[in-house]
């Protein structure tokens, strides 16, 4: 497989890409300058004229890209719904909205789901992972996953944990529906095609990684978080920052491409949907009835993900429930509700496992995957240590 990727990489130009520069590429799709994708004879003629000025790869040299559909706003229209957005666009219709794409890459479509992202289940995440693995086996240069933005970070993180591929996987979504005056989905799809065919994102000695690409910015699956319900610039990678950014003239790479998550690819993928891991959130006077029921044998839970305040504080009732749950042999991971800044690390045996800078919804995903490997608390802690940024130092206060 590595030789096959190397052969594909050798076809790239001096810029490291199979595709023409971004400005030409967007103009070909009718999207230059942020305008909506248009249709009609005038636009088609303009595209034909510009295609004559671009050196196109031969048909048998176009890299294969597998597009995996799950649904989301990128596949939605306002016209199809009485209120809000409604799923109406299939993946082939999304690709057809960018017709010039087929001049540069061969896109094959697979469907993992067709739902709004809040309705996706872990079993749907598994379907995406299986589709990505199949794409690599079929010789694809990369995988693009169309996804709703509400939970794109969870699915991307799940796949970054469980996949160990030589090809990149890129999740794309949209904040605006397909029939918006200025839809952002087509541009995100175009840039995803550019990313998966770039040499920098094809690694041979380690997983090539899972990313999310929105608003011209490339985020590592581990770090991306949605921060605004409406803005196009909703996604942030917090303190670590994005992997890269596209401009009209170049791709700016700020961090080494690759996976920044723990490698849990030896997990039992089929068993992940069977894991029951509720989220327990703290607050003034908050209690933990599910944890109490699990301790008393009245609720069957494989583990819990606790959201605490600041560096690790919870309400007294939740603190007591965490201790009782751990004593009962049920693993507990914890995460801060703060947008940025890690929780205090935890290396004391028998205590809850601090996920440090991961939000609780990703902490839950991590525990779900880890539990298919081990239910031992300290071994779970080791899986977290393998994917964290922090390095222990001597505290300044003790110097």
Tab-separated table of C-alpha atoms in Angstrom:
chain	number	residue	atom	x	y	z
A	1	UNK	CA	0.000	0.000	0.000
A	2	UNK	CA	2.855	2.407	0.822
A	3	UNK	CA	4.369	1.854	-2.649
A	4	UNK	CA	1.009	2.656	-4.209
A	5	UNK	CA	0.800	5.932	-2.273
A	6	UNK	CA	4.366	6.791	-3.249
A	7	UNK	CA	3.486	6.207	-6.891
A	8	UNK	CA	0.527	8.568	-6.582
A	9	UNK	CA	2.636	11.167	-4.788
A	10	UNK	CA	5.168	11.134	-7.603
A	11	UNK	CA	2.471	12.437	-9.935
A	12	UNK	CA	2.164	15.686	-7.985
A	13	UNK	CA	3.758	18.877	-9.255
A	14	UNK	CA	6.455	20.902	-7.526
A	15	UNK	CA	3.816	22.291	-5.152
A	16	UNK	CA	3.144	18.795	-3.790
A	17	UNK	CA	-0.388	18.615	-5.175
A	18	UNK	CA	-2.155	16.845	-8.000
A	19	UNK	CA	-4.449	19.827	-8.492
A	20	UNK	CA	-3.952	23.324	-9.975
A	21	UNK	CA	-3.555	26.318	-7.688
A	22	UNK	CA	-6.559	27.112	-5.539
A	23	UNK	CA	-7.625	30.305	-7.349
A	24	UNK	CA	-7.830	28.510	-10.698
A	25	UNK	CA	-9.518	25.559	-9.056
A	26	UNK	CA	-12.231	27.680	-7.455
A	27	UNK	CA	-12.731	29.681	-10.632
A	28	UNK	CA	-13.291	26.453	-12.511
A	29	UNK	CA	-16.062	25.623	-10.071
A	30	UNK	CA	-17.565	29.101	-10.312
A	31	UNK	CA	-16.691	29.786	-6.663
A	32	UNK	CA	-13.879	32.348	-6.900
A	33	UNK	CA	-14.320	35.438	-4.793
A	34	UNK	CA	-16.780	33.714	-2.471
A	35	UNK	CA	-19.664	33.673	-4.958
A	36	UNK	CA	-22.114	30.812	-5.003
A	37	UNK	CA	-21.685	27.972	-7.461
A	38	UNK	CA	-23.614	28.979	-10.509
A	39	UNK	CA	-25.117	27.103	-13.408
A	40	UNK	CA	-25.989	27.964	-16.973
A	41	UNK	CA	-24.333	28.407	-20.327
A	42	UNK	CA	-22.277	31.461	-19.398
A	43	UNK	CA	-20.680	29.800	-16.413
A	44	UNK	CA	-20.161	26.567	-18.335
A	45	UNK	CA	-18.446	28.483	-21.148
A	46	UNK	CA	-16.193	30.270	-18.687
A	47	UNK	CA	-15.222	26.977	-17.111
A	48	UNK	CA	-14.468	25.474	-20.510
A	49	UNK	CA	-12.228	28.403	-21.404
A	50	UNK	CA	-10.296	28.121	-18.170
A	51	UNK	CA	-9.982	24.357	-18.475
A	52	UNK	CA	-8.089	24.968	-21.700
A	53	UNK	CA	-5.454	26.899	-19.751
A	54	UNK	CA	-4.916	24.220	-17.107
A	55	UNK	CA	-2.811	21.118	-17.581
A	56	UNK	CA	-5.205	18.317	-16.704
A	57	UNK	CA	-4.069	14.856	-15.588
A	58	UNK	CA	-4.795	11.994	-17.920
A	59	UNK	CA	-7.941	10.095	-17.029
A	60	UNK	CA	-5.983	7.074	-15.807
A	61	UNK	CA	-3.759	9.306	-13.629
A	62	UNK	CA	-6.472	11.058	-11.677
A	63	UNK	CA	-6.186	10.087	-8.001
A	64	UNK	CA	-9.097	8.112	-6.607
A	65	UNK	CA	-10.929	9.812	-3.737
A	66	UNK	CA	-13.666	8.050	-1.783
A	67	UNK	CA	-16.466	10.332	-0.568
A	68	UNK	CA	-18.373	8.907	2.415
A	69	UNK	CA	-21.780	10.461	3.048
A	70	UNK	CA	-23.387	10.815	6.489
A	71	UNK	CA	-25.740	13.794	5.994
A	72	UNK	CA	-25.754	17.185	7.730
A	73	UNK	CA	-26.303	20.781	6.620
A	74	UNK	CA	-23.959	20.264	3.678
A	75	UNK	CA	-26.652	17.890	2.339
A	76	UNK	CA	-29.595	20.058	3.415
A	77	UNK	CA	-31.799	22.709	1.852
A	78	UNK	CA	-34.164	25.234	3.347
A	79	UNK	CA	-36.635	24.748	0.523
A	80	UNK	CA	-37.231	21.129	1.552
A	81	UNK	CA	-38.205	22.079	5.102
A	82	UNK	CA	-40.986	24.078	6.695
A	83	UNK	CA	-38.618	25.255	9.407
A	84	UNK	CA	-34.834	25.076	9.536
A	85	UNK	CA	-32.988	22.739	7.187
A	86	UNK	CA	-33.994	19.346	5.838
A	87	UNK	CA	-31.809	16.616	4.347
A	88	UNK	CA	-32.472	16.487	0.645
A	89	UNK	CA	-29.160	16.309	-1.209
A	90	UNK	CA	-27.474	12.959	-1.778
A	91	UNK	CA	-23.697	12.780	-2.067
A	92	UNK	CA	-23.786	12.492	-5.852
A	93	UNK	CA	-25.808	15.731	-6.034
A	94	UNK	CA	-23.254	17.468	-3.813
A	95	UNK	CA	-20.413	16.327	-6.064
A	96	UNK	CA	-22.361	17.313	-9.173
A	97	UNK	CA	-22.623	20.852	-7.784
A	98	UNK	CA	-18.865	21.053	-8.392
A	99	UNK	CA	-18.757	19.517	-11.895
A	100	UNK	CA	-15.168	20.487	-12.694
A	101	UNK	CA	-13.959	18.352	-9.802
A	102	UNK	CA	-14.110	15.278	-12.029
A	103	UNK	CA	-11.409	16.750	-14.268
A	104	UNK	CA	-8.849	16.361	-11.484
A	105	UNK	CA	-9.885	13.470	-9.255
A	106	UNK	CA	-12.019	10.383	-9.598
A	107	UNK	CA	-14.639	10.452	-6.862
A	108	UNK	CA	-16.400	7.308	-5.770
A	109	UNK	CA	-19.283	7.552	-3.309
A	110	UNK	CA	-20.122	5.377	-0.317
A	111	UNK	CA	-22.956	5.977	2.146
A	112	UNK	CA	-22.449	5.419	5.863
A	113	UNK	CA	-25.626	7.232	6.929
A	114	UNK	CA	-28.037	9.964	5.875
A	115	UNK	CA	-28.949	11.763	9.076
A	116	UNK	CA	-28.564	15.038	10.866
A	117	UNK	CA	-25.403	14.647	12.932
A	118	UNK	CA	-27.162	14.752	16.364
A	119	UNK	CA	-28.985	11.577	15.276
A	120	UNK	CA	-25.809	9.666	14.439
A	121	UNK	CA	-24.932	6.717	16.660
A	122	UNK	CA	-21.603	5.096	17.461
A	123	UNK	CA	-22.563	2.373	15.000
A	124	UNK	CA	-22.637	5.079	12.311
A	125	UNK	CA	-19.119	6.140	13.333
A	126	UNK	CA	-18.123	2.499	12.876
A	127	UNK	CA	-19.624	2.543	9.383
A	128	UNK	CA	-17.465	5.553	8.506
A	129	UNK	CA	-14.357	3.779	9.810
A	130	UNK	CA	-15.140	0.663	7.786
A	131	UNK	CA	-15.683	2.759	4.658
A	132	UNK	CA	-12.315	4.476	5.187
A	133	UNK	CA	-10.543	1.152	5.601
A	134	UNK	CA	-12.195	-0.171	2.468
A	135	UNK	CA	-11.144	2.943	0.564
A	136	UNK	CA	-7.495	2.337	1.429
A	137	UNK	CA	-7.779	-1.301	0.384
A	138	UNK	CA	-9.269	-0.141	-2.929
A	139	UNK	CA	-6.294	2.135	-3.593
A	140	UNK	CA	-7.905	5.503	-2.866
A	141	UNK	CA	-5.586	8.462	-2.334
A	142	UNK	CA	-7.792	9.771	0.466
A	143	UNK	CA	-11.236	9.840	2.031
A	144	UNK	CA	-13.648	12.769	2.338
A	145	UNK	CA	-16.528	12.426	4.820
A	146	UNK	CA	-19.487	14.800	4.468
A	147	UNK	CA	-20.928	15.423	7.917
A	148	UNK	CA	-23.139	17.689	9.984
A	149	UNK	CA	-21.175	20.227	11.996
A	150	UNK	CA	-22.970	19.691	15.324
A	151	UNK	CA	-21.114	16.459	16.068
A	152	UNK	CA	-18.414	16.414	13.407
A	153	UNK	CA	-15.725	16.643	16.085
A	154	UNK	CA	-16.928	13.474	17.821
A	155	UNK	CA	-17.050	11.318	14.703
A	156	UNK	CA	-13.684	12.662	13.515
A	157	UNK	CA	-12.090	11.957	16.899
A	158	UNK	CA	-13.563	8.446	17.027
A	159	UNK	CA	-12.094	7.688	13.631
A	160	UNK	CA	-8.730	9.190	14.547
A	161	UNK	CA	-8.596	6.802	17.524
A	162	UNK	CA	-9.546	3.653	15.625
A	163	UNK	CA	-7.929	4.154	12.201
A	164	UNK	CA	-4.293	3.505	11.319
A	165	UNK	CA	-4.204	4.310	7.620
A	166	UNK	CA	-1.575	5.483	5.164
A	167	UNK	CA	-4.141	7.796	3.550
A	168	UNK	CA	-5.700	10.920	5.088
A	169	UNK	CA	-9.353	11.106	6.100
A	170	UNK	CA	-10.954	14.556	5.985
A	171	UNK	CA	-14.348	15.452	7.447
A	172	UNK	CA	-16.129	18.367	5.783
A	173	UNK	CA	-19.381	20.080	6.628
A	174	UNK	CA	-21.204	23.318	6.069
A	175	UNK	CA	-22.759	26.030	8.189
A	176	UNK	CA	-25.086	27.025	5.355
A	177	UNK	CA	-27.479	24.763	3.434
A	178	UNK	CA	-26.842	23.724	-0.142
A	179	UNK	CA	-29.407	26.213	-1.500
A	180	UNK	CA	-28.065	29.230	0.407
A	181	UNK	CA	-27.108	32.316	-1.604
A	182	UNK	CA	-23.475	31.719	-0.631
A	183	UNK	CA	-23.165	28.063	0.315
A	184	UNK	CA	-19.909	27.095	2.014
A	185	UNK	CA	-20.169	23.351	1.394
A	186	UNK	CA	-18.811	23.327	-2.194
A	187	UNK	CA	-15.704	25.296	-1.227
A	188	UNK	CA	-15.055	22.960	1.708
A	189	UNK	CA	-15.393	19.978	-0.611
A	190	UNK	CA	-12.986	21.493	-3.134
A	191	UNK	CA	-10.359	22.155	-0.494
A	192	UNK	CA	-10.786	18.682	0.974
A	193	UNK	CA	-9.954	17.256	-2.447
A	194	UNK	CA	-6.827	19.391	-2.481
A	195	UNK	CA	-5.822	18.253	0.991
A	196	UNK	CA	-6.172	14.503	0.493
A	197	UNK	CA	-4.029	14.656	-2.646
A	198	UNK	CA	-1.175	16.592	-1.055
A	199	UNK	CA	2.071	14.792	-0.312
A	200	UNK	CA	2.387	16.376	3.142
A	201	UNK	CA	-0.722	14.529	4.347
A	202	UNK	CA	0.440	11.093	3.210
A	203	UNK	CA	2.632	9.610	5.939
A	204	UNK	CA	4.321	6.230	5.767
A	205	UNK	CA	5.815	5.754	9.248
A	206	UNK	CA	2.701	6.734	11.219
A	207	UNK	CA	-1.038	7.170	10.637
A	208	UNK	CA	-1.744	9.858	8.054
A	209	UNK	CA	-4.427	11.165	10.399
A	210	UNK	CA	-8.020	12.351	10.472
A	211	UNK	CA	-8.855	16.015	9.972
A	212	UNK	CA	-11.798	18.379	9.750
A	213	UNK	CA	-11.716	21.075	7.078
A	214	UNK	CA	-14.072	24.019	7.251
A	215	UNK	CA	-13.773	27.681	6.323
A	216	UNK	CA	-10.398	27.111	4.598
A	217	UNK	CA	-8.847	25.823	7.836
A	218	UNK	CA	-7.567	22.315	8.566
A	219	UNK	CA	-7.969	21.032	12.133
A	220	UNK	CA	-6.651	17.894	13.798
A	221	UNK	CA	-9.522	15.631	14.842
A	222	UNK	CA	-8.237	15.588	18.416
A	223	UNK	CA	-8.402	19.338	18.858
A	224	UNK	CA	-11.310	20.695	16.808
A	225	UNK	CA	-14.298	22.105	18.682
A	226	UNK	CA	-17.397	23.959	17.516
A	227	UNK	CA	-17.552	27.297	19.293
A	228	UNK	CA	-20.410	29.216	17.653
A	229	UNK	CA	-23.873	28.066	16.587
A	230	UNK	CA	-24.026	30.319	13.505
A	231	UNK	CA	-20.686	31.747	12.419
A	232	UNK	CA	-18.729	30.316	9.484
A	233	UNK	CA	-15.659	30.663	11.696
A	234	UNK	CA	-17.189	28.438	14.332
A	235	UNK	CA	-14.408	25.847	14.580
A	236	UNK	CA	-11.347	26.265	16.738
A	237	UNK	CA	-8.463	24.082	17.826
A	238	UNK	CA	-7.875	26.015	21.033
A	239	UNK	CA	-4.306	26.405	22.262
A	240	UNK	CA	-2.785	23.782	19.915
A	241	UNK	CA	-4.044	25.705	16.882
A	242	UNK	CA	-4.985	24.436	13.411
A	243	UNK	CA	-2.828	22.163	11.287
A	244	UNK	CA	-3.022	24.320	8.168
A	245	UNK	CA	-4.847	27.030	6.302
A	246	UNK	CA	-5.520	27.535	2.607
A	247	UNK	CA	-5.089	30.926	0.953
A	248	UNK	CA	-5.552	31.895	-2.698
A	249	UNK	CA	-1.890	31.220	-3.371
A	250	UNK	CA	-0.682	28.514	-0.989
A	251	UNK	CA	-1.300	26.174	1.882
A	252	UNK	CA	0.170	27.364	5.177
A	253	UNK	CA	1.146	24.413	7.378
A	254	UNK	CA	1.486	25.439	11.024
A	255	UNK	CA	1.883	21.993	12.580
A	256	UNK	CA	3.112	18.653	11.314
A	257	UNK	CA	0.247	16.743	9.666
A	258	UNK	CA	-0.663	13.405	11.225
A	259	UNK	CA	-2.714	11.986	14.067
A	260	UNK	CA	-2.462	13.686	17.458
A	261	UNK	CA	-4.770	11.171	19.139
A	262	UNK	CA	-3.903	7.990	20.995
A	263	UNK	CA	-3.596	5.052	18.624
A	264	UNK	CA	-6.331	2.645	19.687
A	265	UNK	CA	-6.573	0.888	16.331
A	266	UNK	CA	-6.285	-2.497	18.099
A	267	UNK	CA	-9.750	-1.927	19.589
A	268	UNK	CA	-12.727	-4.169	18.925
A	269	UNK	CA	-14.499	-1.895	16.465
A	270	UNK	CA	-17.659	-3.986	16.388
A	271	UNK	CA	-17.981	-3.797	20.185
A	272	UNK	CA	-17.867	0.001	20.472
A	273	UNK	CA	-21.636	0.518	19.934
A	274	UNK	CA	-22.306	-1.869	22.817
A	275	UNK	CA	-20.492	0.315	25.368
A	276	UNK	CA	-22.711	2.376	27.697
A	277	UNK	CA	-20.891	5.511	28.873
A	278	UNK	CA	-23.161	8.331	30.138
A	279	UNK	CA	-21.972	11.908	30.641
A	280	UNK	CA	-22.396	13.421	34.112
A	281	UNK	CA	-22.210	17.229	34.279
A	282	UNK	CA	-21.457	19.254	37.389
A	283	UNK	CA	-23.175	22.434	38.567
A	284	UNK	CA	-24.465	24.029	41.734
A	285	UNK	CA	-26.052	21.243	43.759
A	286	UNK	CA	-25.723	18.753	40.887
A	287	UNK	CA	-26.242	15.098	41.706
A	288	UNK	CA	-25.322	11.850	39.945
A	289	UNK	CA	-28.321	9.491	40.064
A	290	UNK	CA	-27.085	7.274	37.218
A	291	UNK	CA	-23.775	6.716	38.974
A	292	UNK	CA	-25.577	5.881	42.184
A	293	UNK	CA	-27.833	3.427	40.350
A	294	UNK	CA	-24.825	1.812	38.668
A	295	UNK	CA	-23.116	1.330	42.038
A	296	UNK	CA	-26.298	-0.272	43.418
A	297	UNK	CA	-26.627	-2.575	40.411
A	298	UNK	CA	-29.774	-0.897	39.101
A	299	UNK	CA	-28.159	0.599	35.989
A	300	UNK	CA	-25.785	-1.178	33.651
A	301	UNK	CA	-22.937	1.170	32.742
A	302	UNK	CA	-19.508	0.288	31.390
A	303	UNK	CA	-18.041	3.611	32.480
A	304	UNK	CA	-18.771	7.292	33.063
A	305	UNK	CA	-17.443	10.568	31.662
A	306	UNK	CA	-17.685	13.376	34.220
A	307	UNK	CA	-17.616	17.041	33.265
A	308	UNK	CA	-16.158	19.129	36.057
A	309	UNK	CA	-15.479	22.830	36.512
A	310	UNK	CA	-12.106	24.521	36.219
A	311	UNK	CA	-9.148	22.253	36.866
A	312	UNK	CA	-11.179	19.485	38.449
A	313	UNK	CA	-13.914	20.629	40.836
A	314	UNK	CA	-17.323	18.956	41.087
A	315	UNK	CA	-20.307	19.267	43.395
A	316	UNK	CA	-20.025	17.270	46.658
A	317	UNK	CA	-22.636	14.771	45.508
A	318	UNK	CA	-20.806	14.071	42.263
A	319	UNK	CA	-17.446	13.811	44.054
A	320	UNK	CA	-18.905	11.183	46.381
A	321	UNK	CA	-20.521	9.362	43.457
A	322	UNK	CA	-17.235	9.270	41.518
A	323	UNK	CA	-15.426	7.731	44.485
A	324	UNK	CA	-18.167	5.124	44.988
A	325	UNK	CA	-18.242	4.310	41.274
A	326	UNK	CA	-14.496	3.752	41.159
A	327	UNK	CA	-14.696	1.584	44.287
A	328	UNK	CA	-17.307	-0.505	42.456
A	329	UNK	CA	-14.813	-1.139	39.661
A	330	UNK	CA	-16.496	1.072	37.077
A	331	UNK	CA	-14.007	3.300	35.161
A	332	UNK	CA	-14.481	7.069	35.303
A	333	UNK	CA	-12.819	9.669	33.091
A	334	UNK	CA	-13.130	13.391	33.749
A	335	UNK	CA	-12.847	16.571	31.725
A	336	UNK	CA	-13.113	20.305	32.286
A	337	UNK	CA	-16.101	22.284	31.007
A	338	UNK	CA	-13.779	25.185	30.150
A	339	UNK	CA	-13.287	25.851	26.446
A	340	UNK	CA	-9.514	26.097	26.732
A	341	UNK	CA	-6.807	25.077	29.171
A	342	UNK	CA	-6.266	21.554	30.536
A	343	UNK	CA	-7.607	20.092	33.741
A	344	UNK	CA	-5.052	18.955	36.293
A	345	UNK	CA	-3.407	15.657	35.356
A	346	UNK	CA	-4.133	12.562	37.424
A	347	UNK	CA	-1.576	9.803	37.868
A	348	UNK	CA	-2.614	8.601	41.304
A	349	UNK	CA	-3.693	4.992	41.124
A	350	UNK	CA	-7.389	4.401	41.679
A	351	UNK	CA	-8.477	7.960	40.900
A	352	UNK	CA	-10.576	9.092	37.962
A	353	UNK	CA	-8.660	9.483	34.708
A	354	UNK	CA	-8.168	13.121	33.733
A	355	UNK	CA	-8.618	13.767	30.030
A	356	UNK	CA	-6.922	17.140	30.585
A	357	UNK	CA	-7.713	19.334	27.524
A	358	UNK	CA	-10.271	17.075	25.829
A	359	UNK	CA	-13.944	18.108	26.220
A	360	UNK	CA	-16.233	15.649	27.942
A	361	UNK	CA	-17.922	14.479	24.732
A	362	UNK	CA	-14.537	13.428	23.369
A	363	UNK	CA	-13.603	11.962	26.751
A	364	UNK	CA	-16.686	9.770	26.425
A	365	UNK	CA	-15.683	8.663	22.920
A	366	UNK	CA	-12.187	7.826	24.132
A	367	UNK	CA	-13.525	5.706	26.986
A	368	UNK	CA	-15.977	3.897	24.690
A	369	UNK	CA	-13.118	2.836	22.413
A	370	UNK	CA	-10.674	2.060	25.232
A	371	UNK	CA	-13.208	-0.157	26.994
A	372	UNK	CA	-13.171	-2.560	24.048
A	373	UNK	CA	-9.476	-3.092	24.792
A	374	UNK	CA	-9.474	-3.101	28.595
A	375	UNK	CA	-11.683	-2.296	31.568
A	376	UNK	CA	-8.688	-1.833	33.857
A	377	UNK	CA	-8.604	1.752	35.110
A	378	UNK	CA	-4.820	2.095	35.063
A	379	UNK	CA	-4.539	0.651	31.573
A	380	UNK	CA	-7.184	3.130	30.430
A	381	UNK	CA	-5.092	5.881	32.015
A	382	UNK	CA	-2.144	4.711	29.908
A	383	UNK	CA	-4.193	5.059	26.712
A	384	UNK	CA	-4.853	8.680	27.640
A	385	UNK	CA	-1.204	9.376	28.455
A	386	UNK	CA	-0.249	8.195	24.967
A	387	UNK	CA	-2.237	11.002	23.320
A	388	UNK	CA	-1.765	14.010	25.586
A	389	UNK	CA	0.295	17.122	24.962
A	390	UNK	CA	1.514	17.637	28.530
A	391	UNK	CA	4.967	16.659	29.782
A	392	UNK	CA	5.576	16.471	33.541
A	393	UNK	CA	7.856	19.128	35.008
A	394	UNK	CA	8.998	20.198	38.463
A	395	UNK	CA	6.411	22.688	39.803
A	396	UNK	CA	7.701	26.256	40.000
A	397	UNK	CA	6.386	26.536	43.571
A	398	UNK	CA	8.804	23.834	44.754
A	399	UNK	CA	11.943	25.427	43.299
